[in-house]
Amino acid sequence: MTKLLSNPCCHPSSSTTFSCFHNESLCSSKKMAALPISGHFSKWPPKSFTRIQLRRSDFELRSSNGYPLNAVSLQDEGSVVNPLAEEPNFSDSAEGDSTLSITVVGASGDLAKKKIFPALFALYYEDWLPENFVIFGYSRTKMNDEELRNMISRTLTCRIDQRENCDDKMTQFLKRCFYHSGQYNSEEHFSELDCKLKEKEGGRLSNRLFYLSIPPNIFVDVARCASTRASSTTGWTRVIVEKPFGRDSESSSELTKCLKQFLNEDQIFRIDHYLGKELVENLSVIRFSNLVFEPLWSRNYIRNVQFIFSEDFGTEGRGGYFDNYGIIRDIMQNHLLQILALFAMETPVSLDAEDIRNEKVKVLRSMKQLLLENVVVGQYKGHSKGGKTYLGYTDDPTVPNNSVTPTFAAAALFINNARWDGVPFLMKAGKALHTRRAEIRVQFRHVPGNLYKHTFGTDLDLATNELVLRVQPDEAIYLKINNKVPGLEMRLDRSDLNLLYKARYTREIPDAYERLLLDAIAGERRLFIRSDELDAAWALFTPLLKELEDRKIAPELYPYGSRGPVGAHYLAAKHNVRWGDLTGED
Ligand SMILES: NC(=O)C1=CN([C@@H]2O[C@H](COP(=O)(O)OP(=O)(O)OC[C@H]3O[C@@H](n4cnc5c(N)ncnc54)[C@H](OP(=O)(O)O)[C@@H]3O)[C@@H](O)[C@H]2O)C=CC1
Ligand SMILES: O=C1O[C@H](COP(=O)(O)O)[C@@H](O)[C@H](O)[C@H]1O
């Protein structure tokens, strides 16, 4: 072990590729088991865990001990077998005996300020965090505790910031926040962090969560330093990893291999924040708990499914990152594909994480190869409107002038299985479009022998039933149906049966990061990506990405603020589909 510590066996070789130069004997399960990756039984969870259980109790099937199953995937052959990583037995837990330490690595960064600290505060405000917890910020920027606290309070962007007693609660919350400045590859600096954590934990049993909110080229360094020098020796240690998880199959499996030298698969929480969005959570509920939907969920009744993501702003400020990834890697390969897998999966055996992820991975592995002829790429160009000038993608100084990186893509995908044979699953994702929205649209088949056909004229599509799950903004689920206009004549109309969340519920919708942080704390892996899911997702997109890049396919230019390239409409038409988001009132 000493040898391993003084001889880091993994390091990133470039900003996008991860290399493991590992010594087989050092990386054997036996050796790894000796590493303090994760401690054994913890006395966590605290009181608030009961609330988590209560909150979910109506919907969750449980393992024999009454807690969510946390089995490591059988598909994860590369995973280190670490007896210390067993999940704690919570049955005799006493909140006063344990602590939760959350370390936000990359605390000075955009995501930490914009999402992670605000989500942690929202959880604290609503009493979801355990009684004993501390939060540490870790990054290279020199700051003291007070400066971190100022930064957190200045950048509070969460839904709580206008709430009652927010200032008092914030004061209490900030008292639990501390900072440690260090290098990401320094075991010494992580040892210092460990000392500070221990001091705050005050000898109690400790559970530790590390959130890697940093660029991907330093994931492995941090995993190594955190696992070898700052793991809990008494409770669990978990690591949330932000995307991107590589940029193709090869770099992704290299990253997984490197991470697994220091962490077990069940310690790695690969976050896809779209899975934490309220409407995405509701997708399975809608399908599996309504008789009116599940029987229709197949090629027999569904004509096509559309996953649409659009943003009304460009890559401003993130051009450097974006140009290396592009919209297919940034949105499609992860967020949209994850939603597709959830949408199309067979009924899982239970709501347990492994049962759900088993079904999702089957969908991903059943997908037909994605061909270039079924893809359209675009890039936004500068545009002036109403006296305002919007810069094009390549006008960003961090983007090369001749970049062919797509900021828009549309694709037609197919699932080769009995349920979905022949059904086009269309995806469309773009930056700098006319609106900000994310939605799932399900277009049903025409009614056979429709008695009212004559009232629709020649365009039967006007009568298509469509189910829309609007993920954002203005979360809603609505179903387009045909009905009679009141009156003595026979005139048909298309109306929406509309569940608009803000009209139905007064409760605020939590941010996706709140749900996901809480799940990681509770050891609930359902909404995190398992390594075999990730492999299957990359296997689908890697050949296409390689072809686009090798052939330097020029993207179709579209003006900033437009509806994107017209090629997307031709692609849909080729598969007999009309995008559902074409009109203003859709
Ligand atoms: N921002 C967003 O909206 C989203 C981000 N993500 C992902 O989350 C992670 C964090 O994102 P974000 O906060 O935007 O990232 P940042 O670029 O802001 O980086 C976070 C911190 O990491 C340190 N850092 C930055 N570049 C380097 C480098 N080259 N080498 C070493 N340290 C570096 C900096 O801290 P310091 O210099 O103080 O050490 C910085 O404050 C990334 O993986 C990103 O892809 C995912 C979804 C959305
Ligand atoms: O992961 C990412 O997501 C954001 C969009 O997230 P949202 O929750 O605001 O819809 C996107 O802007 C970013 O490019 C991407 O990396």
XYZ file of C-alpha atoms and ligand atoms in Angstrom:
650
model
C 0.000 0.000 0.000
C 2.836 2.381 0.824
C 4.208 1.599 -2.591
C 0.929 2.503 -4.178
C 0.655 5.713 -2.268
C 4.086 6.907 -3.252
C 3.708 5.684 -6.783
C 0.445 6.966 -8.172
C -0.427 4.524 -10.893
C -2.959 6.610 -12.739
C -2.683 9.964 -14.353
C -4.472 11.732 -17.127
C -2.379 11.881 -20.263
C -4.309 14.684 -21.893
C -7.371 16.706 -21.258
C -9.550 14.076 -22.865
C -7.839 10.719 -22.534
C -7.136 8.923 -19.332
C -4.252 6.524 -19.020
C -3.844 3.915 -16.383
C -0.278 2.789 -16.029
C -1.126 0.299 -13.415
C 0.944 -2.375 -11.933
C -1.159 -5.540 -12.047
C -0.007 -6.791 -8.681
C -0.778 -3.482 -7.043
C -4.201 -3.342 -8.549
C -5.302 -6.830 -7.561
C -8.407 -7.093 -5.437
C -6.383 -8.289 -2.523
C -4.165 -5.238 -2.465
C -7.026 -2.887 -3.111
C -9.016 -4.336 -0.276
C -6.331 -3.020 2.013
C -6.884 0.535 0.879
C -9.071 2.645 3.097
C -11.517 3.155 0.251
C -14.523 2.812 2.375
C -15.145 1.931 5.917
C -17.638 -0.573 7.108
C -20.704 -0.158 9.192
C -21.924 3.299 9.819
C -24.453 4.590 12.256
C -25.876 6.832 9.586
C -28.603 7.645 8.609
C -29.790 10.456 10.774
C -33.348 11.355 11.588
C -33.874 12.895 8.192
C -33.259 9.566 6.535
C -36.528 8.427 8.004
C -38.070 11.278 6.075
C -36.446 10.034 2.911
C -37.862 6.637 3.597
C -41.252 8.030 4.414
C -41.247 10.171 1.354
C -40.471 7.248 -0.888
C -42.152 4.487 1.028
C -45.211 4.378 -1.176
C -43.235 3.663 -4.254
C -40.192 1.672 -3.297
C -39.768 -2.024 -3.070
C -37.208 -2.883 -0.488
C -34.467 -5.317 0.157
C -34.786 -7.670 3.072
C -33.320 -5.164 5.518
C -35.875 -2.611 4.449
C -33.426 -0.327 2.667
C -32.803 0.136 -1.029
C -30.687 -2.609 -2.494
C -27.192 -1.512 -3.323
C -25.866 -4.518 -5.152
C -22.932 -3.932 -7.441
C -23.778 -4.737 -11.039
C -22.904 -8.194 -12.214
C -21.817 -6.600 -15.468
C -19.081 -4.685 -13.710
C -16.401 -7.247 -14.009
C -13.608 -4.722 -13.621
C -14.917 -3.615 -10.299
C -12.686 -4.024 -7.265
C -14.033 -6.384 -4.657
C -13.688 -4.466 -1.472
C -15.116 -6.058 1.635
C -14.933 -2.734 3.399
C -17.329 -1.187 0.929
C -20.330 -3.075 2.278
C -23.296 -0.892 2.885
C -23.882 -0.034 6.492
C -26.495 -1.812 8.498
C -28.675 1.065 9.568
C -30.884 -0.846 11.931
C -29.196 0.310 15.104
C -28.314 3.739 13.874
C -28.328 6.671 16.206
C -28.060 10.039 14.623
C -25.997 11.547 17.388
C -23.229 9.023 16.748
C -22.518 9.764 13.119
C -21.580 12.674 10.919
C -21.835 13.430 7.261
C -18.977 15.316 5.608
C -19.510 16.632 2.116
C -16.476 17.905 0.223
C -17.123 19.907 -2.910
C -13.956 19.537 -4.958
C -13.718 22.439 -7.419
C -15.534 24.692 -4.959
C -14.391 27.870 -6.712
C -16.010 26.789 -9.996
C -19.133 27.662 -11.889
C -21.142 24.523 -11.153
C -20.332 24.568 -7.448
C -21.511 28.165 -7.119
C -24.482 27.857 -9.429
C -25.848 24.493 -8.400
C -24.117 22.504 -5.687
C -23.903 24.938 -2.787
C -27.410 26.289 -3.486
C -28.762 22.720 -3.562
C -27.020 21.891 -0.294
C -28.466 24.982 1.290
C -31.950 24.130 0.014
C -31.616 20.656 1.562
C -30.491 22.202 4.819
C -33.281 24.772 4.765
C -35.862 22.060 4.300
C -34.311 19.904 6.988
C -33.179 17.055 4.779
C -29.588 16.982 5.971
C -28.602 15.018 9.063
C -28.107 16.781 12.341
C -24.339 16.428 12.242
C -22.886 17.522 8.967
C -20.098 19.659 7.630
C -19.402 20.946 4.169
C -15.912 21.542 2.880
C -14.978 23.414 -0.240
C -11.725 22.259 -1.817
C -9.909 23.875 -4.739
C -6.618 25.526 -5.584
C -7.877 29.089 -5.215
C -6.615 30.635 -2.017
C -9.568 31.365 0.225
C -10.331 31.120 3.894
C -13.539 29.835 5.460
C -14.987 33.329 5.590
C -14.310 33.952 1.933
C -15.956 30.680 0.952
C -18.978 31.637 3.052
C -19.170 35.008 1.345
C -18.982 33.330 -2.016
C -21.782 30.906 -1.148
C -24.070 33.591 0.209
C -23.372 35.920 -2.715
C -24.153 33.299 -5.307
C -27.247 31.821 -3.759
C -29.412 31.184 -6.780
C -31.693 28.511 -5.436
C -35.451 28.495 -4.998
C -35.035 29.152 -1.285
C -33.485 32.601 -1.485
C -36.767 34.501 -1.119
C -38.134 32.283 1.623
C -38.995 33.042 5.207
C -36.040 33.088 7.614
C -33.688 32.517 4.741
C -31.047 34.808 6.246
C -31.114 33.089 9.648
C -30.974 29.678 8.069
C -28.143 30.817 5.841
C -26.181 32.029 8.845
C -26.604 28.633 10.486
C -25.722 26.835 7.274
C -22.581 28.874 6.680
C -21.302 27.975 10.137
C -21.087 24.405 8.847
C -19.099 25.404 5.738
C -15.294 25.344 5.660
C -12.619 25.598 3.062
C -9.344 23.912 2.317
C -7.090 25.065 -0.478
C -5.024 22.389 -2.180
C -3.787 20.862 -5.390
C -5.897 18.166 -6.991
C -3.026 15.709 -7.281
C -1.491 16.243 -3.879
C -1.943 13.401 -1.419
C -0.396 15.638 1.202
C -3.092 18.252 0.701
C -5.805 15.627 0.923
C -4.209 14.361 4.134
C -4.515 17.886 5.488
C -8.150 17.870 4.446
C -8.567 14.542 6.223
C -7.194 16.081 9.433
C -9.631 18.969 9.188
C -12.514 16.615 8.491
C -11.574 14.466 11.472
C -11.433 17.512 13.689
C -14.957 18.531 12.663
C -16.247 14.977 12.897
C -15.165 14.966 16.514
C -14.500 11.231 16.783
C -17.965 10.268 15.619
C -18.522 7.652 12.997
C -18.116 9.490 9.723
C -19.631 9.146 6.278
C -17.945 11.101 3.537
C -19.230 12.308 0.215
C -16.899 13.901 -2.344
C -18.453 15.843 -5.198
C -16.007 16.129 -8.111
C -17.074 19.403 -9.669
C -13.911 19.756 -11.698
C -12.725 19.306 -15.275
C -12.513 15.631 -16.267
C -8.750 15.527 -16.726
C -8.305 15.676 -12.951
C -11.049 13.209 -11.904
C -8.608 10.351 -11.430
C -6.064 12.397 -9.453
C -8.769 13.450 -7.058
C -10.241 9.947 -6.801
C -6.771 8.664 -5.950
C -5.970 11.341 -3.381
C -9.412 11.285 -1.801
C -9.599 7.511 -1.578
C -6.084 6.962 -0.278
C -5.845 9.951 2.042
C -9.270 11.240 2.913
C -11.585 8.221 2.956
C -13.614 7.561 6.011
C -12.184 4.789 8.118
C -15.411 4.258 10.006
C -18.325 4.859 7.629
C -18.895 4.959 3.912
C -17.065 7.038 1.311
C -18.834 7.944 -1.910
C -17.793 10.028 -4.865
C -20.114 11.923 -7.178
C -18.544 12.355 -10.582
C -19.750 15.034 -12.976
C -19.898 14.523 -16.688
C -18.229 14.292 -19.171
C -17.364 10.649 -18.572
C -14.843 10.526 -21.402
C -15.464 11.635 -24.963
C -15.788 8.254 -26.659
C -15.869 4.543 -25.805
C -12.141 4.286 -25.395
C -11.559 7.288 -23.140
C -14.665 6.469 -21.129
C -13.591 2.906 -20.390
C -10.105 4.144 -19.582
C -11.627 6.594 -17.112
C -13.779 3.871 -15.574
C -10.770 1.566 -15.316
C -8.709 4.264 -13.619
C -11.465 5.241 -11.194
C -12.008 1.615 -10.292
C -8.435 1.323 -9.105
C -9.389 3.579 -6.254
C -13.126 3.155 -5.894
C -15.622 0.344 -6.123
C -18.388 0.744 -8.648
C -20.850 1.142 -5.795
C -18.898 4.132 -4.490
C -19.041 5.934 -7.834
C -22.108 8.075 -8.427
C -21.995 9.243 -12.062
C -24.396 12.107 -12.143
C -26.711 12.972 -15.009
C -28.706 15.843 -13.616
C -31.538 15.312 -16.102
C -32.407 12.116 -14.245
C -33.010 14.241 -11.167
C -35.585 16.461 -12.840
C -39.102 16.157 -11.499
C -40.743 15.324 -14.822
C -38.181 12.679 -15.643
C -38.916 11.065 -12.270
C -42.575 11.211 -13.185
C -42.097 9.434 -16.507
C -42.093 5.965 -14.959
C -44.897 6.853 -12.573
C -47.096 8.026 -15.430
C -46.373 4.941 -17.451
C -46.452 2.222 -14.841
C -49.221 3.437 -12.606
C -51.851 4.359 -15.165
C -53.754 1.694 -17.011
C -54.469 4.181 -19.767
C -50.800 4.463 -20.691
C -48.811 1.274 -20.131
C -50.859 -0.903 -22.528
C -50.277 1.702 -25.250
C -46.507 1.828 -24.695
C -45.309 -0.029 -27.780
C -45.050 0.001 -31.565
C -48.710 -1.056 -31.721
C -49.915 2.358 -30.649
C -46.959 4.712 -30.653
C -45.896 6.147 -33.997
C -42.805 8.001 -32.845
C -41.208 9.503 -29.752
C -39.349 12.806 -29.647
C -36.814 14.076 -27.135
C -36.278 17.779 -27.557
C -33.753 20.008 -25.815
C -33.237 23.618 -26.744
C -31.548 26.575 -25.134
C -32.006 30.189 -26.107
C -28.398 31.065 -25.322
C -25.108 30.015 -26.820
C -21.966 28.552 -25.312
C -20.829 31.926 -23.952
C -18.158 31.409 -21.317
C -17.939 27.646 -21.915
C -16.662 27.701 -25.501
C -13.334 26.138 -24.541
C -15.014 23.112 -22.986
C -17.756 22.903 -25.564
C -15.551 22.909 -28.621
C -13.912 19.708 -27.436
C -17.273 18.004 -26.913
C -20.084 19.424 -29.039
C -23.805 19.049 -28.551
C -23.949 15.303 -29.224
C -21.643 14.564 -26.301
C -22.922 17.429 -24.167
C -26.635 16.601 -24.338
C -27.569 13.638 -26.529
C -25.237 10.866 -25.439
C -26.170 11.442 -21.810
C -29.276 13.475 -20.934
C -31.488 12.567 -23.890
C -30.306 8.989 -24.189
C -30.859 8.381 -20.487
C -34.421 9.638 -20.809
C -34.920 7.478 -23.887
C -33.725 4.401 -21.990
C -36.095 5.134 -19.110
C -38.915 5.721 -21.543
C -38.410 2.546 -23.558
C -37.364 0.014 -20.907
C -39.404 -3.067 -20.090
C -41.158 -3.164 -16.748
C -38.401 -3.633 -14.164
C -38.720 -6.390 -11.583
C -38.888 -3.706 -8.890
C -38.004 -0.092 -8.328
C -34.645 -1.123 -6.993
C -31.720 0.652 -8.666
C -30.227 -2.498 -10.125
C -33.525 -3.700 -11.554
C -34.115 -0.368 -13.258
C -30.580 -0.030 -14.531
C -30.667 -3.615 -15.829
C -33.678 -2.716 -17.972
C -32.165 0.549 -19.160
C -28.972 -1.113 -20.246
C -30.951 -3.682 -22.253
C -32.581 -0.878 -24.211
C -29.241 0.787 -24.864
C -27.710 -2.454 -26.030
C -30.675 -3.134 -28.328
C -30.266 0.083 -30.251
C -29.599 -0.063 -33.924
C -26.303 1.419 -35.077
C -26.682 5.158 -35.520
C -25.830 6.054 -39.105
C -24.684 9.419 -40.364
C -27.600 9.437 -42.812
C -29.897 9.602 -39.784
C -28.175 12.610 -38.259
C -28.174 16.320 -38.997
C -25.671 18.693 -37.424
C -25.762 22.459 -37.201
C -23.834 25.388 -35.795
C -25.205 28.805 -34.900
C -23.999 31.895 -36.677
C -24.214 35.539 -35.651
C -27.499 37.320 -36.058
C -28.880 40.810 -35.505
C -32.396 41.244 -34.262
C -34.235 44.241 -32.812
C -31.069 46.321 -32.859
C -29.185 43.660 -30.901
C -26.330 41.610 -32.273
C -25.895 38.004 -31.218
C -22.465 36.544 -31.817
C -21.982 33.306 -33.683
C -20.353 30.229 -32.153
C -16.981 30.794 -33.824
C -16.961 34.473 -32.784
C -16.138 33.241 -29.273
C -12.387 33.881 -28.808
C -11.986 30.449 -27.140
C -13.366 28.677 -30.232
C -11.213 28.175 -33.353
C -12.500 30.108 -36.377
C -12.745 26.994 -38.493
C -14.454 24.861 -35.839
C -16.989 22.340 -37.173
C -18.195 21.410 -33.698
C -21.977 21.018 -33.771
C -24.033 23.234 -31.500
C -27.180 21.557 -32.842
C -27.945 17.973 -33.773
C -30.979 15.936 -34.680
C -30.962 12.165 -34.922
C -33.329 9.311 -35.673
C -32.678 6.259 -33.536
C -34.253 2.822 -33.509
C -34.540 0.062 -30.958
C -34.236 -3.456 -32.287
C -36.634 -5.225 -30.009
C -40.146 -6.600 -30.158
C -41.705 -3.655 -28.381
C -40.190 -0.887 -30.474
C -39.313 -2.403 -33.843
C -39.613 0.311 -36.528
C -40.581 3.168 -34.207
C -38.419 6.257 -34.786
C -37.044 7.809 -31.603
C -36.101 11.296 -32.646
C -33.738 13.524 -30.723
C -33.087 17.186 -31.254
C -30.719 19.300 -29.168
C -29.434 22.761 -29.787
C -27.921 25.892 -28.336
C -28.820 29.461 -29.326
C -32.289 28.512 -30.542
C -35.512 30.511 -30.292
C -36.565 29.115 -26.930
C -35.450 27.237 -23.839
C -37.253 23.976 -23.422
C -36.855 20.276 -22.741
C -39.634 17.847 -23.458
C -40.644 14.334 -24.356
C -43.331 14.016 -27.009
C -45.125 10.793 -27.771
C -47.130 10.748 -30.984
C -49.693 7.989 -31.196
C -50.916 6.211 -34.298
C -53.989 7.312 -36.188
C -57.292 5.805 -35.091
C -58.018 2.976 -37.547
C -61.243 3.510 -39.479
C -61.845 6.799 -37.698
C -65.550 7.624 -38.049
C -64.767 11.329 -37.882
C -61.999 11.207 -40.437
C -63.819 13.531 -42.848
C -63.773 16.342 -40.301
C -59.966 16.420 -40.261
C -59.527 17.129 -43.968
C -56.559 15.540 -45.650
C -54.110 16.035 -42.820
C -54.706 13.160 -40.451
C -51.693 14.228 -38.399
C -53.846 17.034 -37.070
C -55.827 14.401 -35.219
C -52.858 12.563 -33.750
C -53.028 12.062 -30.028
C -49.878 13.365 -28.472
C -48.642 13.015 -24.924
C -46.176 15.700 -23.897
C -44.032 15.703 -20.793
C -42.615 19.182 -20.564
C -39.528 18.823 -18.407
C -38.867 22.573 -18.380
C -39.767 25.356 -18.170
C -43.287 25.327 -16.697
C -43.345 21.634 -15.944
C -46.449 20.002 -17.354
C -47.895 16.783 -18.661
C -50.542 17.200 -21.296
C -52.377 14.976 -23.687
C -53.722 16.248 -26.971
C -57.108 14.740 -27.673
C -59.914 15.241 -30.209
C -63.232 16.458 -28.918
C -66.429 17.987 -30.199
C -66.825 21.741 -30.181
C -70.000 22.492 -28.204
C -72.947 23.383 -30.429
C -75.471 21.817 -32.741
C -73.082 21.313 -35.587
C -70.494 18.504 -35.625
C -67.148 20.219 -35.443
C -64.059 18.697 -33.932
C -61.358 20.425 -32.032
C -58.051 19.394 -30.586
C -57.675 20.160 -26.903
C -55.173 19.565 -24.161
C -55.873 17.623 -21.016
C -53.329 19.551 -19.083
C -51.583 18.857 -15.810
C -49.711 22.101 -15.383
C -47.692 21.704 -12.221
C -47.852 25.296 -11.063
C -51.648 25.263 -11.348
C -52.012 21.892 -9.621
C -49.406 22.161 -6.889
C -48.384 25.037 -4.690
C -45.214 23.217 -3.657
C -42.053 24.297 -5.334
C -40.265 21.843 -7.534
C -36.883 20.957 -6.110
C -33.803 21.403 -8.215
C -32.422 18.219 -9.785
C -29.197 18.578 -7.811
C -31.121 18.517 -4.529
C -32.702 15.183 -5.359
C -29.448 13.694 -6.596
C -27.382 14.859 -3.641
C -29.957 13.446 -1.283
C -29.965 10.153 -3.149
C -26.176 9.919 -3.057
C -26.283 10.570 0.685
C -28.911 7.855 1.083
C -26.957 5.419 -1.113
C -29.796 5.315 -3.633
C -28.241 4.647 -7.051
C -31.356 4.516 -9.205
C -30.722 7.903 -10.795
C -26.988 7.471 -11.324
C -25.322 5.899 -14.340
C -23.844 2.427 -13.959
C -20.659 1.710 -15.895
C -22.285 -0.777 -18.275
C -24.961 1.800 -19.144
C -22.201 4.250 -19.890
C -20.379 1.741 -22.109
C -23.559 1.035 -24.056
C -24.279 4.749 -24.473
C -20.800 5.375 -25.854
C -20.967 2.294 -28.084
C -23.990 3.857 -29.757
C -22.489 7.281 -30.379
C -18.752 6.662 -30.813
C -18.781 5.409 -34.445
C -20.974 8.339 -35.476
C -18.782 10.881 -33.666
C -15.659 9.410 -35.244
C -17.182 9.610 -38.693
C -18.319 13.198 -38.182
C -14.856 14.152 -36.991
C -12.782 12.116 -39.457
C -14.781 13.428 -42.379
C -14.933 16.924 -40.879
C -18.617 17.099 -41.741
C -19.560 20.764 -42.022
C -22.525 21.699 -39.851
C -25.494 23.483 -41.401
C -25.386 27.080 -40.182
C -28.467 28.510 -38.489
C -29.008 32.025 -37.169
C -28.747 32.612 -33.423
C -32.294 32.593 -32.035
C -33.830 30.581 -34.894
C -35.484 27.158 -34.838
C -32.307 25.481 -36.054
C -31.305 23.955 -39.385
C -34.020 22.977 -41.854
C -32.185 19.671 -42.293
C -33.859 18.574 -39.046
C -37.250 18.768 -40.756
C -36.096 16.721 -43.732
C -34.704 14.115 -41.370
C -38.018 13.869 -39.542
C -39.976 13.775 -42.799
C -37.801 10.931 -44.048
C -39.120 8.900 -41.123
C -42.670 10.100 -41.557
C -42.477 12.318 -38.532
C -43.382 15.930 -37.915
C -41.629 17.583 -34.983
C -44.195 18.329 -32.322
C -42.711 21.674 -31.299
C -43.280 23.524 -34.540
C -46.061 25.889 -33.653
C -46.262 28.526 -30.957
C -49.114 26.858 -29.073
C -47.751 23.321 -28.989
N -21.027 24.529 -15.294
C -22.069 23.799 -15.668
O -23.162 24.304 -15.906
C -21.932 22.318 -15.800
C -20.743 21.682 -15.529
N -20.652 20.321 -15.620
C -19.405 19.635 -15.304
O -19.070 19.880 -13.952
C -17.676 20.000 -13.785
C -17.355 21.353 -13.182
O -17.868 22.355 -14.036
P -17.512 23.890 -13.840
O -17.718 24.296 -12.435
O -18.225 24.607 -14.910
O -15.962 23.888 -14.157
P -14.902 25.022 -13.956
O -14.170 25.180 -15.231
O -15.499 26.218 -13.334
O -13.889 24.301 -12.968
C -14.150 24.065 -11.593
C -12.882 24.399 -10.806
O -11.862 23.481 -11.195
C -10.588 24.156 -11.207
N -10.025 24.044 -12.547
C -10.506 24.559 -13.697
N -9.726 24.221 -14.739
C -8.732 23.473 -14.235
C -7.620 22.810 -14.808
N -7.371 22.850 -16.104
N -6.814 22.118 -13.993
C -7.051 22.055 -12.683
N -8.107 22.672 -12.088
C -8.930 23.353 -12.845
C -10.864 25.600 -10.865
O -10.634 25.760 -9.482
P -9.239 26.246 -8.876
O -8.487 26.974 -9.935
O -9.627 27.102 -7.725
O -8.589 24.991 -8.441
C -12.333 25.769 -11.115
O -12.912 26.732 -10.279
C -17.076 19.773 -15.163
O -16.749 18.424 -15.277
C -18.217 20.127 -16.106
O -18.110 19.448 -17.317
C -21.743 19.558 -15.934
C -22.940 20.132 -16.206
C -23.138 21.555 -16.213
O -25.208 19.260 -18.784
C -25.494 20.321 -19.293
O -26.706 20.840 -19.037
C -26.954 22.214 -19.231
C -28.471 22.366 -19.248
O -28.978 22.003 -18.010
P -30.360 22.622 -17.498
O -30.665 21.869 -16.267
O -30.107 24.075 -17.268
O -31.335 22.421 -18.587
C -26.354 22.723 -20.508
O -26.485 24.135 -20.584
C -24.890 22.373 -20.538
O -24.334 22.737 -21.793
C -24.679 20.901 -20.330
O -23.293 20.649 -20.132
